[in-house]
XYZ file of C-alpha atoms in Angstrom:
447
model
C 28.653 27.088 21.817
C 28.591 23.383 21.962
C 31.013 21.702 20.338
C 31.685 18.153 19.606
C 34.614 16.094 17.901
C 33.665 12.411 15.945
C 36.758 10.651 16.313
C 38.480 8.481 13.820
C 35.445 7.125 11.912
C 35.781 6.217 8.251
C 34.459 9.478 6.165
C 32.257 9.081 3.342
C 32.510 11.199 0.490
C 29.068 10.875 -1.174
C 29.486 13.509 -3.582
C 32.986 11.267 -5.487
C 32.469 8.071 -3.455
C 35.779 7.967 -1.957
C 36.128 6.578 1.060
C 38.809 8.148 4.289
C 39.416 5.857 7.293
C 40.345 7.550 10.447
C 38.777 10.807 10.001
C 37.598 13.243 13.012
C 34.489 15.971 12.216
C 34.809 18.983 14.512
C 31.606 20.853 15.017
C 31.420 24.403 16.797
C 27.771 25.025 17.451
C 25.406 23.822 14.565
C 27.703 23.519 12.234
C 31.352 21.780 10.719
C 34.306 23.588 11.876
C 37.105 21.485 10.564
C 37.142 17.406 8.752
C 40.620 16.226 8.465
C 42.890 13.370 9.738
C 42.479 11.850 13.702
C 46.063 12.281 14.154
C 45.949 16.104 12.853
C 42.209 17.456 13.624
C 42.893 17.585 17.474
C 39.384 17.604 19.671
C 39.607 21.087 21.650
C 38.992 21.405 25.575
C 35.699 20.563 26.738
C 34.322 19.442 23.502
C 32.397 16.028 23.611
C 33.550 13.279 21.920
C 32.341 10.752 19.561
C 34.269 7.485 19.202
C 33.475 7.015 15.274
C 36.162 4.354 15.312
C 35.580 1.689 13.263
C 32.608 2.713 11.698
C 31.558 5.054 8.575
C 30.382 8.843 8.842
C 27.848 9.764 6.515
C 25.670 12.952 6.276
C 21.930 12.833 8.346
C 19.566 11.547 5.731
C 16.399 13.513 4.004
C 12.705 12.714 4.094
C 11.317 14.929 0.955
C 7.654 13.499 1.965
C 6.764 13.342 5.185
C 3.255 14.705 6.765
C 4.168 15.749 9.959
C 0.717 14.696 11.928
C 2.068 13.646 15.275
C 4.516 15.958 16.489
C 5.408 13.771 19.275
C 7.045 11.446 17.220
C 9.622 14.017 15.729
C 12.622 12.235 17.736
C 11.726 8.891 16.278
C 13.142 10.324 12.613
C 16.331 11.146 14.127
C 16.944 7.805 15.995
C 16.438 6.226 12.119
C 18.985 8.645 10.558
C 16.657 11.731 8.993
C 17.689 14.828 10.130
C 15.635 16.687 7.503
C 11.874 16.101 6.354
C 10.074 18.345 3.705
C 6.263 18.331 4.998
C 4.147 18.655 1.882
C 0.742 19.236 2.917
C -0.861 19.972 6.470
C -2.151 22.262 8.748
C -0.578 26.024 8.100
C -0.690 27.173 11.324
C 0.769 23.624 13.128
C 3.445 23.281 10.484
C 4.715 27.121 11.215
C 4.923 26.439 14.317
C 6.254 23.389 14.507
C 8.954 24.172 12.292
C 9.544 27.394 15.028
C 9.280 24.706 17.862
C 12.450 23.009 16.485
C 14.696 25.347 14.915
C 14.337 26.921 17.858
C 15.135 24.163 20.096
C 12.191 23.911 22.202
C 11.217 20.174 20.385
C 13.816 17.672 19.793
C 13.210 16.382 16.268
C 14.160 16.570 12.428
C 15.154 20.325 10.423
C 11.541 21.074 8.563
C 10.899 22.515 5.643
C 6.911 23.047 5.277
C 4.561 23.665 2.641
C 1.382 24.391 4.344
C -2.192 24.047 2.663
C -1.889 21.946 -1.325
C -3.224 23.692 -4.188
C -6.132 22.155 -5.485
C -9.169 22.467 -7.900
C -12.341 20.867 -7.964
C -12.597 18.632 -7.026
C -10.112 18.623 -4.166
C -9.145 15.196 -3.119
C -8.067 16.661 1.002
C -10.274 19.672 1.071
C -9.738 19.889 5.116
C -5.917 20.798 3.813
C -6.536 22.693 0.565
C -6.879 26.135 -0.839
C -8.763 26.130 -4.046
C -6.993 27.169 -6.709
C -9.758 26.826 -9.703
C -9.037 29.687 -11.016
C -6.025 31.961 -12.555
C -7.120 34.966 -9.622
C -7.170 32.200 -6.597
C -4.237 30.720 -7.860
C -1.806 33.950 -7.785
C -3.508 34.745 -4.610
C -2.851 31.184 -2.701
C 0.910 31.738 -3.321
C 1.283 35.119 -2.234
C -0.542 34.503 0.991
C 1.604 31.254 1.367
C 4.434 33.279 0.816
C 3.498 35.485 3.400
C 3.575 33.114 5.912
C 6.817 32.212 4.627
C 6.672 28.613 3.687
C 9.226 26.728 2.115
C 7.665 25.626 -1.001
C 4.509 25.334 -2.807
C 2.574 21.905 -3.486
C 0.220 21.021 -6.010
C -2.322 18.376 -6.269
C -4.565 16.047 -8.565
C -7.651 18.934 -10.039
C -4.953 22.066 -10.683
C -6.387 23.584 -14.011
C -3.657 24.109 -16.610
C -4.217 28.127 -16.304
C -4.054 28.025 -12.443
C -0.521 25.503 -12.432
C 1.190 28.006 -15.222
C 0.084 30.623 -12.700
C 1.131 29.006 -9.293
C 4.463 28.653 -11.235
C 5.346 32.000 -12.522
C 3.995 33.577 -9.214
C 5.968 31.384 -7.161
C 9.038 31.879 -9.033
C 9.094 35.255 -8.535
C 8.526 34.698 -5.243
C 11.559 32.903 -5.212
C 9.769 29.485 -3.898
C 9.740 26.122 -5.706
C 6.871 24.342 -6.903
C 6.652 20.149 -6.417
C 3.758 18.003 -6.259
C 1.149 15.598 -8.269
C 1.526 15.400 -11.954
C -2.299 16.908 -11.852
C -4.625 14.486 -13.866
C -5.271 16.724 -16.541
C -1.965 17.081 -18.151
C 0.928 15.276 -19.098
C 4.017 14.804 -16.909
C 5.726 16.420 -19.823
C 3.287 19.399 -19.620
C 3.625 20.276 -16.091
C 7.368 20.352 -16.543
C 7.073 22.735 -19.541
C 5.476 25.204 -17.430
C 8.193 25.089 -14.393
C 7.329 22.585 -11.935
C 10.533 21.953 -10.129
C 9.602 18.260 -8.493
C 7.328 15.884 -9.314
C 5.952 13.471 -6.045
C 5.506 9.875 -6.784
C 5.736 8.251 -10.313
C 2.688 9.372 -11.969
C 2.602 9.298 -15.356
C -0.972 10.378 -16.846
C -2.489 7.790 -19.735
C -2.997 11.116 -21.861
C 0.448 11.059 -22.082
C 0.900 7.620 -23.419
C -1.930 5.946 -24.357
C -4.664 6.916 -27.365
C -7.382 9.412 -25.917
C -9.919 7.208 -25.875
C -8.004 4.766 -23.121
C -6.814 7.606 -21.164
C -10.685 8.991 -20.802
C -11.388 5.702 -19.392
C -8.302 5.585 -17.047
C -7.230 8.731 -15.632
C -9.577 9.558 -13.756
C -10.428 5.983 -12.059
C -9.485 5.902 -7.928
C -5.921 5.862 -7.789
C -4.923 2.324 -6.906
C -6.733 0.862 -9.802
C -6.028 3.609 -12.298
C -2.625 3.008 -11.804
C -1.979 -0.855 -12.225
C -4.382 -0.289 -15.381
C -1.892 2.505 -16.334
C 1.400 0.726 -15.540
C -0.024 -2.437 -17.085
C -0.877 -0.833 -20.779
C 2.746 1.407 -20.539
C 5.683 0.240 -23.472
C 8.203 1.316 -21.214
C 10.496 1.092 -24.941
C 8.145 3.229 -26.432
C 9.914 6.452 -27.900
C 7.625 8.108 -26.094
C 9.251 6.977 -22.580
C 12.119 7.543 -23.494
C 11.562 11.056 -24.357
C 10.072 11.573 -21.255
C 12.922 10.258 -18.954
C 15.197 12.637 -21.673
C 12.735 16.007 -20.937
C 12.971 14.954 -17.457
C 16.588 15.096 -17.069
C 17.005 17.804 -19.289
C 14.759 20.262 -16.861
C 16.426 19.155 -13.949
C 13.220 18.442 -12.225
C 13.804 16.461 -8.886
C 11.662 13.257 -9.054
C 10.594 11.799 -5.859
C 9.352 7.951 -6.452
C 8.136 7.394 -2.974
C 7.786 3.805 -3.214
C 7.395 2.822 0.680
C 3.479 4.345 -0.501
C 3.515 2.397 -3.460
C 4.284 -0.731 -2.191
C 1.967 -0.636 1.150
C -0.960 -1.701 -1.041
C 0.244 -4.777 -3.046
C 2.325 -6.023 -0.040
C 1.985 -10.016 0.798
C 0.021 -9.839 4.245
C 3.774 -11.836 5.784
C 5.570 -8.465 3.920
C 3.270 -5.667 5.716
C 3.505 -7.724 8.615
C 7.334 -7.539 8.307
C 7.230 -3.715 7.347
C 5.600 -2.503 10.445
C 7.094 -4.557 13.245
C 8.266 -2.659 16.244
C 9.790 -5.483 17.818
C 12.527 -4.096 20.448
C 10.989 -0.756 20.329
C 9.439 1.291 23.157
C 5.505 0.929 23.199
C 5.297 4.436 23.316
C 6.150 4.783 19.900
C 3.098 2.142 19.134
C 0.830 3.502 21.282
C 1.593 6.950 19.142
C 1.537 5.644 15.831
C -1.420 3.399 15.728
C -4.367 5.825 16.717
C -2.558 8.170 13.939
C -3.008 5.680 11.681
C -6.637 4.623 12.443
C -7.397 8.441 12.757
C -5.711 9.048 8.812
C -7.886 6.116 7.775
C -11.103 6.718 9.360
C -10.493 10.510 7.461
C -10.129 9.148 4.184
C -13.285 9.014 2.233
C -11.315 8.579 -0.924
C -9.633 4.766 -0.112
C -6.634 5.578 -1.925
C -4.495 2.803 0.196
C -6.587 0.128 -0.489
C -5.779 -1.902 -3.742
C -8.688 -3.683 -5.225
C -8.051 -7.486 -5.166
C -8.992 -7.516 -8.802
C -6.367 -5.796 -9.607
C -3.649 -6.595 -7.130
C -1.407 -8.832 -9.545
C -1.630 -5.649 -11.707
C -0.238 -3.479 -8.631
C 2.434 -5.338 -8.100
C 3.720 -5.370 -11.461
C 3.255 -1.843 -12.075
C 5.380 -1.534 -9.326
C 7.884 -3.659 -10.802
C 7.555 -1.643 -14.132
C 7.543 1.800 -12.111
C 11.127 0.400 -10.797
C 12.467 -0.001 -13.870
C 11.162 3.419 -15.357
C 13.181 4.734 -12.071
C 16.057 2.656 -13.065
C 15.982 4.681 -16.951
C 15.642 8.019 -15.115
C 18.502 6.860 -13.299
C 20.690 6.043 -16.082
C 19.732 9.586 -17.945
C 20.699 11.349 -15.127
C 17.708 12.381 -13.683
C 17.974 14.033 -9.717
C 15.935 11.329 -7.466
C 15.574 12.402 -3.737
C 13.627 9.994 -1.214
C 10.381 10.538 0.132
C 7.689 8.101 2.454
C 4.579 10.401 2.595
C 4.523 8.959 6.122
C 1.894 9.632 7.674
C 0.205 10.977 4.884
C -0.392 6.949 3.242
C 2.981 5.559 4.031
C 2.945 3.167 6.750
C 6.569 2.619 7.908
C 7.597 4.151 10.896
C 8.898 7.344 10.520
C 12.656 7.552 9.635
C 12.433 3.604 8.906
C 10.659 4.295 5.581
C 13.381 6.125 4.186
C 16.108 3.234 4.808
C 13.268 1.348 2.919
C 12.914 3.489 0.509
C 16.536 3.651 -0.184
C 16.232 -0.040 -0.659
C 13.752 0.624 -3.143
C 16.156 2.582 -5.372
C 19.028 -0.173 -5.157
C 16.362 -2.508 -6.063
C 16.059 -0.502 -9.575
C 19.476 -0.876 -10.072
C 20.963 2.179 -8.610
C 24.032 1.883 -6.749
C 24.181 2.362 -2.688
C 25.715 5.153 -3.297
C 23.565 6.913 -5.734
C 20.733 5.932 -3.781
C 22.534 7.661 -0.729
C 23.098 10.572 -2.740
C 19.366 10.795 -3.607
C 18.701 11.223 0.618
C 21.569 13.749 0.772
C 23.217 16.074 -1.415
C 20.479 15.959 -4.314
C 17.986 16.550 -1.779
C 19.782 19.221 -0.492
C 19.498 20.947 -3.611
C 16.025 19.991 -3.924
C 15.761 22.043 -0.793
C 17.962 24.931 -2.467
C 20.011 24.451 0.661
C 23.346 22.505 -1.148
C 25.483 24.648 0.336
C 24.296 24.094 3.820
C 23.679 20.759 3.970
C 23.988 16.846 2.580
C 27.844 16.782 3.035
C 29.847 16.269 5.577
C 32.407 19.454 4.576
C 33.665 22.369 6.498
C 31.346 25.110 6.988
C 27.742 23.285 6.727
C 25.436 22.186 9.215
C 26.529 19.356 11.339
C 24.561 16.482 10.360
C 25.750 13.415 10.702
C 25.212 9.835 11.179
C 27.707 7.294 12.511
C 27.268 3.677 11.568
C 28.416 0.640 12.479
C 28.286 -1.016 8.859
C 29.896 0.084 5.301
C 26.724 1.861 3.307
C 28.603 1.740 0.104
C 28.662 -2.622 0.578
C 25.053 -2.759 1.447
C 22.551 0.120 1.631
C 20.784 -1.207 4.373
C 23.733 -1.386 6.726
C 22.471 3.015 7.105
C 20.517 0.742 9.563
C 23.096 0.133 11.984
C 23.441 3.603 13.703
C 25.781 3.966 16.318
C 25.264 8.030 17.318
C 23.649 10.972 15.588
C 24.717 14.422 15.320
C 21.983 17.106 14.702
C 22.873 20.558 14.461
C 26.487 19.865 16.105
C 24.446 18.086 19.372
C 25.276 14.024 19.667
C 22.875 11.307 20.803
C 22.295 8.078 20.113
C 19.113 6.064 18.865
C 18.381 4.791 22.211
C 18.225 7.760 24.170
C 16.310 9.195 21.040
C 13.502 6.505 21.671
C 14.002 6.169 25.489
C 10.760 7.943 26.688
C 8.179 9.991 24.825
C 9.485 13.933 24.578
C 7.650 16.666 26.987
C 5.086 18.610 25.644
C 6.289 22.454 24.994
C 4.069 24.471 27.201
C 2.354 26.146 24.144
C -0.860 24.314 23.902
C -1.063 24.882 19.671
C 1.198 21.724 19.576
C -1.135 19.714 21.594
């Protein structure tokens, strides 16, 4: 087995915060054989080394939404620090094997936990990545055959009919797979957690929920970017009625992923975008991948939803604002945020990049670097139901780490400053990650 020692770097304790200068990680294959002090954790014969000194060791970070459409740019995650995504919607077949492709070493690229197909009704909003689900029968049905191709989880979108989401959940459950996805038009936020959703994706909260029924029949079921700055801009985030939302939130311990990279694309200033999707000093490979992706996604999408209407663009941007600061009071209540990009479902960071942005999202509502880091590790780990495998950097879990050059607990964004990554117990570093397109796996499914 390969093993590797990370020498003398400064350990980071993002479960308590506490900080341990001079620390070695051994690894023995995938995973962490022994953390302790450089002068007592010895590296064995033959081992390769890391020299972490002078920098900070933190665990690899999580993607919780990322559509994994161009497999070739798998390797770009890990060069930005994600050495997890959760894929929620795509191709079956692809994402199975894909997933197969890396755990089994064969692609170089980011642990992947898949859903498959959404769950939708009518009418579906992606029907080229849907099964209906319109009714109770098709519903039950949807999960067990997801099941049987042994997915990770189960997402569900906008149209899910009350009947079919309290049936996706209970059928799922006993399946013994968790159920994340849109807060489906419908119903309240409040309602889908009743029946046993165990995520919610993005921060949509439905106007039936807080407004009088005669506003929310106008506004829920308007395209998305203009239902939501009419939403965000009629919400009294003081209103009882927020606060018992954040309060049945936290109580459920549903994991709430904001993804605000997506949010934000559409209201940016054209000098922000601009500044968001520069790949100055970065192979043109990685451009010449991710721009025909992008045109492709675009060209597919009948339904607009990253285009903000300039009538309401002042509106967008302070929903945003006002979508922060409901973060920052889910925050506060204790609510479990993870980090997700829907790259390259909408988002339009590069992959990996969005989720140091979108950890700068989270410190912008007032969370600490730390709790923000938490939200791409451990919490996400348990998210994944994999907290005992992963998000820590502790004896006996997969060896995941990130070296940096910077403090993460002064400034989030110093998680940009990466010095080496460790995947699975292997070592690289950012530049070799990015040095040259990966090979094509001779099976032509990938293609």
């Amino acid at each position: 087995m390969t093993q590797t020692a990370i020498v003398g770097g400064t350990l980071v304790d993002v479960r308590t915060g506490k900080t341990t200068a001079n620390t070695t990680v051994l690894t023995d294959g995938e995973r962490i054989a022994e953390v302790g002090p450089a002068d007592r954790v010895r590296a064995p014969a033959g081992a390769k080394e890391v020299d972490a000194r002078g920098g900070w060791l933190i665990p690899g970070l999580t993607d919780m939404h990322a559509h994994v459409r161009s497999p070739g740019l798998l390797p770009v995650y890990l060069a930005f620090g994600v050495t997890t995504v959760r894929d929620p919607g795509g191709s079956l077949t692809r994402s199975v094997l894909l997933r197969r492709d890396v755990a089994e070493g064969r692609r170089i690229g980011p642990r992947m936990f898949i859903a498959g197909p959404i769950l939708d009704g009518i009418p579906p909003l992606w029907p080229e990545m849907t099964l209906l689900v319109d009714t109770v029968e098709r519903a039950e049905a949807a999960v067990r055959f997801l099941a049987a191709q042994e997915v990770d989880f189960i997402k569900v979108y906008n149209s899910v009919p009350e009947r079919s989401l309290d049936a996706i959940v209970r059928t799922a459950h006993k399946l013994k797979l968790r159920v994340t996805g849109h807060v489906p038009r419908s119903l309240t936020m409040t309602r889908a957690i009743e029946i046993g959703m165990d995520g919610l994706e993005h921060v949509r909260v439905t106007g039936r929920e807080m407004l009088s029924p005669e506003e929310a029949a106008k506004l829920d079921y308007l395209p998305v970017r203009r239902r939501e700055a009419m939403l965000w801009e009629r919400f009294d985030l003081s209103s009882p009625k927020f606060t018992a939302l954040v309060e049945r939130i936290a109580k459920k311990s549903v994991f709430l992923d904001p993804t605000f990279v997506v949010d934000a694309a559409p209201v940016r200033t054209d000098e922000e975008r601009e500044r968001a999707e520069r790949m100055d000093g970065l192979p043109d490979w990685i451009a010449e991948t991710i721009r025909p992706a992008r045109a492709a996604r675009d060209a597919a999408d009948p339904n607009r939803v990253m285009e903000q209407p300039q009538d309401v663009m002042e509106l967008g941007r302070s929903g945003l604002r006002k979508r922060q600061q409901f973060i920052r009071m889910c925050a506060e209540a204790g609510v479990r945020l993870v980090t997700g990009t829907d790259f390259t479902g909408l988002g339009d960071d590069l992959p990996g990049r969005g989720v140091q942005q979108e950890l700068g999202y989270l410190v912008e509502c007032g969370l600490t670097p730390l709790a923000a880091l938490r939200a791409s590790t451990i919490t996400a780990a348990a998210a994944l139901g994999k907290e005992r495998e992963m998000g820590a950097i502790e004896r006996g879990k997969l060896a995941d780490i990130l070296v940096l050059d910077k403090d993460p607990l002064a400034e989030v964004r110093n998680i940009a400053a990466i010095r080496a990554v460790v995947h699975g117990g292997r070592a690289t570093t950012p530049a070799e990650l990015l040095a040259a397109p990966p090979p094509e796996p001779e099976t032509p499914y990938a293609r």
